[in-house]
Amino acid sequence: MPEPGLARYGIYYTPAPEHPLTVAAREWLGRDAFTGGSHLPPSGHAVAADSIRVALTTEPGRYGFHATLKAPFRLREECSVEELERTLRGFVTIWPACPIGPLKIDLLGGFFALVPVSPIPVLRGFASHIVRDFDHFRASMNQAELQRRLRSPLDESETTYLVQWGYPYVFDRFRFHMTLTDPVPIEQRAKIQNELEPIFHPLLTEDFSVDALSLFVQEDAGANFVVRSQFALGSRTLIRKVM
């Protein structure tokens, strides 16, 4: 069980565990966020150059395949994860699935990620509601958390968002993305792009939507994130309860 005060919770989008995109991502990242287990690529697969993959997927592997909607936070002392989960279940009943559209592989700030082919303004608005509606569960950042975030180059608006909302990339700074790599050195980017294209490109033409919200949990600072529960948007359906 997560230890109170140490655990962090994030509200993410991730496709179902059996979805081909999820399957490809867990093979690339080497880890399954639904089971918490490591996952080695099958023999002969394009990602069989495992040393390259491992070296470039440390952080995205630890967080699991996802798009951030409410960045990881510790719970306020007076809040419980059961209350958070009940509120999430209520939230999905009043929101329909949110369109994403087809995806593409792109380079964001030096790392590779899957992003929508076309801008989806409604997606930004949807994410903004999640940021606001669940913020009363979030404990204020401690000094260590704040300093860690401030190591990234942030502009004035992003710094303000970080202090007020616990994450700099919200509202007008939000960009939907599903991270595939750590930052990649310039000289390796063409090679990694060539590794990613045959794995993911055939799977990206689907008309994707945020059709479910997943509650991820990190039990302590050294732990990997895993899916705790997943809820379908537009209903009270608990798709799966993992923990």
C-alpha positions as YAML, in Angstrom:
chain: A
units: angstrom
residues:
- id: 1
  name: MET
  ca: [0.00, 0.00, 0.00]
- id: 2
  name: PRO
  ca: [1.25, 3.53, -0.75]
- id: 3
  name: GLU
  ca: [2.56, 5.30, 2.35]
- id: 4
  name: PRO
  ca: [0.51, 8.43, 3.16]
- id: 5
  name: GLY
  ca: [2.42, 11.62, 2.45]
- id: 6
  name: LEU
  ca: [4.92, 9.90, 0.16]
- id: 7
  name: ALA
  ca: [2.67, 8.62, -2.62]
- id: 8
  name: ARG
  ca: [1.95, 10.73, -5.67]
- id: 9
  name: TYR
  ca: [-1.09, 10.45, -7.92]
- id: 10
  name: GLY
  ca: [-1.51, 11.57, -11.51]
- id: 11
  name: ILE
  ca: [-4.58, 11.72, -13.75]
- id: 12
  name: TYR
  ca: [-3.54, 10.50, -17.17]
- id: 13
  name: TYR
  ca: [-4.85, 9.32, -20.49]
- id: 14
  name: THR
  ca: [-3.58, 6.00, -21.72]
- id: 15
  name: PRO
  ca: [-5.23, 3.58, -24.15]
- id: 16
  name: ALA
  ca: [-6.49, 0.23, -22.93]
- id: 17
  name: PRO
  ca: [-3.77, -2.33, -22.11]
- id: 18
  name: GLU
  ca: [-4.72, -4.49, -25.09]
- id: 19
  name: HIS
  ca: [-4.74, -1.59, -27.59]
- id: 20
  name: PRO
  ca: [-2.01, -2.03, -30.26]
- id: 21
  name: LEU
  ca: [-0.53, 1.37, -29.38]
- id: 22
  name: THR
  ca: [-0.23, 0.38, -25.71]
- id: 23
  name: VAL
  ca: [1.34, -2.93, -26.69]
- id: 24
  name: ALA
  ca: [3.90, -1.19, -28.92]
- id: 25
  name: ALA
  ca: [4.66, 1.40, -26.23]
- id: 26
  name: ARG
  ca: [5.25, -1.14, -23.48]
- id: 27
  name: GLU
  ca: [7.64, -3.03, -25.76]
- id: 28
  name: TRP
  ca: [9.50, 0.18, -26.59]
- id: 29
  name: LEU
  ca: [9.55, 1.45, -22.99]
- id: 30
  name: GLY
  ca: [10.25, -2.01, -21.57]
- id: 31
  name: ARG
  ca: [7.57, -1.68, -18.93]
- id: 32
  name: ASP
  ca: [3.84, -2.25, -18.46]
- id: 33
  name: ALA
  ca: [2.13, 0.40, -16.29]
- id: 34
  name: PHE
  ca: [-0.96, -1.79, -15.92]
- id: 35
  name: THR
  ca: [0.90, -4.71, -14.35]
- id: 36
  name: GLY
  ca: [3.96, -2.84, -13.09]
- id: 37
  name: GLY
  ca: [6.20, -5.47, -14.68]
- id: 38
  name: SER
  ca: [9.09, -5.09, -17.07]
- id: 39
  name: HIS
  ca: [8.48, -6.10, -20.65]
- id: 40
  name: LEU
  ca: [11.21, -7.21, -23.02]
- id: 41
  name: PRO
  ca: [10.61, -6.85, -26.77]
- id: 42
  name: PRO
  ca: [10.09, -10.08, -28.70]
- id: 43
  name: SER
  ca: [13.07, -11.60, -30.47]
- id: 44
  name: GLY
  ca: [13.70, -10.02, -33.86]
- id: 45
  name: HIS
  ca: [11.53, -6.98, -33.11]
- id: 46
  name: ALA
  ca: [12.72, -3.56, -34.34]
- id: 47
  name: VAL
  ca: [13.53, -2.57, -30.75]
- id: 48
  name: ALA
  ca: [15.80, -5.55, -30.21]
- id: 49
  name: ALA
  ca: [18.73, -3.10, -30.00]
- id: 50
  name: ASP
  ca: [17.83, -3.09, -26.34]
- id: 51
  name: SER
  ca: [20.77, -1.07, -25.05]
- id: 52
  name: ILE
  ca: [19.65, 1.93, -27.14]
- id: 53
  name: ARG
  ca: [16.09, 1.64, -25.90]
- id: 54
  name: VAL
  ca: [17.03, 1.28, -22.25]
- id: 55
  name: ALA
  ca: [19.42, 4.24, -22.38]
- id: 56
  name: LEU
  ca: [16.74, 6.53, -23.81]
- id: 57
  name: THR
  ca: [13.60, 5.46, -21.95]
- id: 58
  name: THR
  ca: [14.53, 5.80, -18.28]
- id: 59
  name: GLU
  ca: [11.99, 8.50, -17.36]
- id: 60
  name: PRO
  ca: [9.13, 7.60, -19.72]
- id: 61
  name: GLY
  ca: [9.51, 3.97, -18.65]
- id: 62
  name: ARG
  ca: [9.30, 4.96, -14.99]
- id: 63
  name: TYR
  ca: [6.15, 7.02, -15.55]
- id: 64
  name: GLY
  ca: [4.48, 4.55, -17.92]
- id: 65
  name: PHE
  ca: [2.92, 5.24, -21.31]
- id: 66
  name: HIS
  ca: [0.55, 8.15, -20.85]
- id: 67
  name: ALA
  ca: [-0.47, 11.73, -21.59]
- id: 68
  name: THR
  ca: [-0.51, 14.01, -18.53]
- id: 69
  name: LEU
  ca: [-3.81, 15.72, -17.73]
- id: 70
  name: LYS
  ca: [-3.20, 16.39, -14.01]
- id: 71
  name: ALA
  ca: [0.48, 16.13, -13.17]
- id: 72
  name: PRO
  ca: [1.56, 13.93, -10.23]
- id: 73
  name: PHE
  ca: [0.87, 15.36, -6.79]
- id: 74
  name: ARG
  ca: [0.89, 14.33, -3.16]
- id: 75
  name: LEU
  ca: [-2.47, 14.30, -1.41]
- id: 76
  name: ARG
  ca: [-3.35, 16.90, 1.21]
- id: 77
  name: GLU
  ca: [-3.42, 15.37, 4.69]
- id: 78
  name: GLU
  ca: [-7.20, 15.66, 4.99]
- id: 79
  name: CYS
  ca: [-7.79, 13.88, 1.65]
- id: 80
  name: SER
  ca: [-7.78, 10.17, 0.87]
- id: 81
  name: VAL
  ca: [-7.12, 8.34, -2.35]
- id: 82
  name: GLU
  ca: [-10.57, 6.75, -2.04]
- id: 83
  name: GLU
  ca: [-12.10, 10.25, -2.06]
- id: 84
  name: LEU
  ca: [-9.96, 11.19, -5.05]
- id: 85
  name: GLU
  ca: [-11.12, 8.09, -6.86]
- id: 86
  name: ARG
  ca: [-14.79, 8.78, -6.08]
- id: 87
  name: THR
  ca: [-14.41, 12.33, -7.39]
- id: 88
  name: LEU
  ca: [-12.79, 11.06, -10.56]
- id: 89
  name: ARG
  ca: [-15.64, 8.61, -11.03]
- id: 90
  name: GLY
  ca: [-18.11, 11.47, -10.68]
- id: 91
  name: PHE
  ca: [-16.13, 13.65, -13.09]
- id: 92
  name: VAL
  ca: [-16.23, 11.11, -15.92]
- id: 93
  name: THR
  ca: [-20.03, 10.87, -15.74]
- id: 94
  name: ILE
  ca: [-20.47, 14.47, -16.91]
- id: 95
  name: TRP
  ca: [-17.76, 14.57, -19.57]
- id: 96
  name: PRO
  ca: [-17.96, 12.76, -22.92]
- id: 97
  name: ALA
  ca: [-14.92, 11.42, -24.70]
- id: 98
  name: CYS
  ca: [-12.64, 14.22, -25.92]
- id: 99
  name: PRO
  ca: [-11.26, 14.04, -29.49]
- id: 100
  name: ILE
  ca: [-7.55, 13.72, -30.16]
- id: 101
  name: GLY
  ca: [-7.52, 12.66, -33.82]
- id: 102
  name: PRO
  ca: [-4.61, 10.93, -35.53]
- id: 103
  name: LEU
  ca: [-1.17, 11.14, -33.94]
- id: 104
  name: LYS
  ca: [2.35, 11.70, -35.20]
- id: 105
  name: ILE
  ca: [5.88, 11.28, -33.86]
- id: 106
  name: ASP
  ca: [7.35, 14.66, -32.98]
- id: 107
  name: LEU
  ca: [10.34, 16.16, -31.18]
- id: 108
  name: LEU
  ca: [9.43, 18.30, -28.15]
- id: 109
  name: GLY
  ca: [12.23, 20.05, -26.31]
- id: 110
  name: GLY
  ca: [14.67, 17.39, -27.40]
- id: 111
  name: PHE
  ca: [12.59, 14.29, -26.60]
- id: 112
  name: PHE
  ca: [10.35, 12.23, -28.89]
- id: 113
  name: ALA
  ca: [6.63, 11.98, -28.20]
- id: 114
  name: LEU
  ca: [3.33, 11.20, -29.88]
- id: 115
  name: VAL
  ca: [1.26, 14.35, -30.45]
- id: 116
  name: PRO
  ca: [-1.97, 15.15, -32.33]
- id: 117
  name: VAL
  ca: [-1.52, 15.78, -36.05]
- id: 118
  name: SER
  ca: [-3.75, 18.86, -35.79]
- id: 119
  name: PRO
  ca: [-4.35, 21.24, -32.85]
- id: 120
  name: ILE
  ca: [-7.45, 20.29, -30.83]
- id: 121
  name: PRO
  ca: [-8.60, 23.37, -28.84]
- id: 122
  name: VAL
  ca: [-11.28, 21.39, -26.98]
- id: 123
  name: LEU
  ca: [-8.55, 19.07, -25.68]
- id: 124
  name: ARG
  ca: [-6.78, 21.99, -24.00]
- id: 125
  name: GLY
  ca: [-10.06, 23.10, -22.40]
- id: 126
  name: PHE
  ca: [-10.76, 19.58, -21.19]
- id: 127
  name: ALA
  ca: [-7.31, 19.30, -19.60]
- id: 128
  name: SER
  ca: [-7.76, 22.72, -17.97]
- id: 129
  name: HIS
  ca: [-10.95, 21.54, -16.25]
- id: 130
  name: ILE
  ca: [-9.11, 18.53, -14.84]
- id: 131
  name: VAL
  ca: [-6.29, 20.75, -13.54]
- id: 132
  name: ARG
  ca: [-8.77, 23.01, -11.75]
- id: 133
  name: ASP
  ca: [-11.33, 20.47, -10.58]
- id: 134
  name: PHE
  ca: [-8.82, 18.20, -8.83]
- id: 135
  name: ASP
  ca: [-6.48, 20.80, -7.42]
- id: 136
  name: HIS
  ca: [-8.12, 20.80, -4.00]
- id: 137
  name: PHE
  ca: [-6.67, 17.31, -3.51]
- id: 138
  name: ARG
  ca: [-3.11, 18.49, -4.15]
- id: 139
  name: ALA
  ca: [-0.71, 19.17, -1.31]
- id: 140
  name: SER
  ca: [1.53, 22.20, -1.78]
- id: 141
  name: MET
  ca: [4.92, 21.44, -3.21]
- id: 142
  name: ASN
  ca: [7.72, 21.15, -0.71]
- id: 143
  name: GLN
  ca: [10.99, 22.98, -1.30]
- id: 144
  name: ALA
  ca: [12.70, 19.97, -2.87]
- id: 145
  name: GLU
  ca: [9.87, 19.48, -5.36]
- id: 146
  name: LEU
  ca: [9.86, 23.16, -6.27]
- id: 147
  name: GLN
  ca: [13.62, 23.31, -6.75]
- id: 148
  name: ARG
  ca: [13.57, 20.21, -8.92]
- id: 149
  name: ARG
  ca: [10.99, 21.78, -11.21]
- id: 150
  name: LEU
  ca: [12.84, 25.10, -11.32]
- id: 151
  name: ARG
  ca: [15.87, 23.35, -12.78]
- id: 152
  name: SER
  ca: [13.95, 23.33, -16.08]
- id: 153
  name: PRO
  ca: [14.00, 26.55, -18.12]
- id: 154
  name: LEU
  ca: [10.62, 28.19, -17.45]
- id: 155
  name: ASP
  ca: [9.24, 31.50, -18.61]
- id: 156
  name: GLU
  ca: [7.32, 33.84, -16.31]
- id: 157
  name: SER
  ca: [3.90, 32.30, -17.02]
- id: 158
  name: GLU
  ca: [5.20, 28.75, -16.54]
- id: 159
  name: THR
  ca: [6.82, 29.69, -13.24]
- id: 160
  name: THR
  ca: [3.55, 31.24, -12.07]
- id: 161
  name: TYR
  ca: [1.63, 28.11, -13.06]
- id: 162
  name: LEU
  ca: [4.17, 25.94, -11.26]
- id: 163
  name: VAL
  ca: [3.73, 27.84, -8.01]
- id: 164
  name: GLN
  ca: [-0.06, 28.09, -8.28]
- id: 165
  name: TRP
  ca: [-0.95, 24.72, -9.81]
- id: 166
  name: GLY
  ca: [2.07, 22.50, -9.12]
- id: 167
  name: TYR
  ca: [2.96, 22.09, -12.80]
- id: 168
  name: PRO
  ca: [4.20, 24.62, -15.35]
- id: 169
  name: TYR
  ca: [2.61, 23.19, -18.51]
- id: 170
  name: VAL
  ca: [-1.08, 23.89, -17.96]
- id: 171
  name: PHE
  ca: [-3.76, 26.04, -19.63]
- id: 172
  name: ASP
  ca: [-2.15, 27.94, -22.56]
- id: 173
  name: ARG
  ca: [1.13, 26.05, -22.00]
- id: 174
  name: PHE
  ca: [-0.53, 22.64, -22.19]
- id: 175
  name: ARG
  ca: [0.42, 20.43, -25.11]
- id: 176
  name: PHE
  ca: [-0.99, 16.93, -25.31]
- id: 177
  name: HIS
  ca: [1.83, 14.42, -25.74]
- id: 178
  name: MET
  ca: [2.72, 10.84, -24.94]
- id: 179
  name: THR
  ca: [6.43, 10.68, -24.19]
- id: 180
  name: LEU
  ca: [8.57, 8.00, -25.84]
- id: 181
  name: THR
  ca: [12.13, 9.00, -24.91]
- id: 182
  name: ASP
  ca: [14.32, 10.99, -22.59]
- id: 183
  name: PRO
  ca: [16.06, 13.97, -24.23]
- id: 184
  name: VAL
  ca: [17.99, 12.66, -27.23]
- id: 185
  name: PRO
  ca: [21.38, 14.13, -28.22]
- id: 186
  name: ILE
  ca: [21.21, 15.92, -31.56]
- id: 187
  name: GLU
  ca: [23.58, 13.50, -33.22]
- id: 188
  name: GLN
  ca: [21.36, 10.53, -32.29]
- id: 189
  name: ARG
  ca: [17.98, 11.99, -33.27]
- id: 190
  name: ALA
  ca: [17.85, 10.74, -36.85]
- id: 191
  name: LYS
  ca: [18.77, 7.23, -35.71]
- id: 192
  name: ILE
  ca: [16.11, 7.18, -32.98]
- id: 193
  name: GLN
  ca: [13.50, 8.59, -35.36]
- id: 194
  name: ASN
  ca: [14.28, 5.67, -37.67]
- id: 195
  name: GLU
  ca: [13.85, 3.27, -34.75]
- id: 196
  name: LEU
  ca: [10.49, 4.74, -33.76]
- id: 197
  name: GLU
  ca: [8.87, 5.09, -37.18]
- id: 198
  name: PRO
  ca: [8.33, 1.39, -38.03]
- id: 199
  name: ILE
  ca: [7.10, 0.65, -34.51]
- id: 200
  name: PHE
  ca: [4.58, 3.44, -34.10]
- id: 201
  name: HIS
  ca: [3.76, 5.03, -37.46]
- id: 202
  name: PRO
  ca: [1.43, 2.23, -38.66]
- id: 203
  name: LEU
  ca: [-0.64, 2.64, -35.47]
- id: 204
  name: LEU
  ca: [-1.19, 6.41, -35.50]
- id: 205
  name: THR
  ca: [-3.88, 6.94, -38.17]
- id: 206
  name: GLU
  ca: [-6.75, 5.99, -35.85]
- id: 207
  name: ASP
  ca: [-9.18, 8.74, -34.83]
- id: 208
  name: PHE
  ca: [-8.07, 8.69, -31.19]
- id: 209
  name: SER
  ca: [-10.01, 10.17, -28.30]
- id: 210
  name: VAL
  ca: [-9.55, 10.53, -24.57]
- id: 211
  name: ASP
  ca: [-12.23, 7.93, -23.86]
- id: 212
  name: ALA
  ca: [-11.07, 7.08, -20.34]
- id: 213
  name: LEU
  ca: [-9.16, 8.63, -17.46]
- id: 214
  name: SER
  ca: [-6.61, 6.63, -15.50]
- id: 215
  name: LEU
  ca: [-5.43, 7.24, -11.96]
- id: 216
  name: PHE
  ca: [-1.72, 6.44, -11.75]
- id: 217
  name: VAL
  ca: [0.11, 6.07, -8.45]
- id: 218
  name: GLN
  ca: [3.75, 6.22, -7.41]
- id: 219
  name: GLU
  ca: [4.07, 4.66, -3.96]
- id: 220
  name: ASP
  ca: [7.24, 6.56, -3.03]
- id: 221
  name: ALA
  ca: [9.95, 8.64, -4.68]
- id: 222
  name: GLY
  ca: [11.88, 5.60, -5.85]
- id: 223
  name: ALA
  ca: [8.92, 3.67, -7.24]
- id: 224
  name: ASN
  ca: [7.57, 3.40, -10.77]
- id: 225
  name: PHE
  ca: [4.11, 4.70, -11.59]
- id: 226
  name: VAL
  ca: [1.37, 2.10, -12.07]
- id: 227
  name: VAL
  ca: [-2.29, 2.28, -13.01]
- id: 228
  name: ARG
  ca: [-4.53, 2.12, -9.96]
- id: 229
  name: SER
  ca: [-7.89, 2.45, -11.75]
- id: 230
  name: GLN
  ca: [-9.36, 3.48, -15.09]
- id: 231
  name: PHE
  ca: [-12.77, 5.03, -15.76]
- id: 232
  name: ALA
  ca: [-14.70, 5.41, -19.02]
- id: 233
  name: LEU
  ca: [-15.76, 8.94, -19.90]
- id: 234
  name: GLY
  ca: [-19.48, 9.51, -20.32]
- id: 235
  name: SER
  ca: [-20.44, 6.82, -17.82]
- id: 236
  name: ARG
  ca: [-19.86, 5.62, -14.27]
- id: 237
  name: THR
  ca: [-18.10, 2.55, -15.60]
- id: 238
  name: LEU
  ca: [-14.97, 1.45, -13.80]
- id: 239
  name: ILE
  ca: [-13.12, -0.17, -16.70]
- id: 240
  name: ARG
  ca: [-10.53, -1.76, -14.47]
- id: 241
  name: LYS
  ca: [-9.32, -1.69, -10.90]
- id: 242
  name: VAL
  ca: [-5.67, -2.65, -10.73]
- id: 243
  name: MET
  ca: [-4.81, -1.84, -7.10]
...
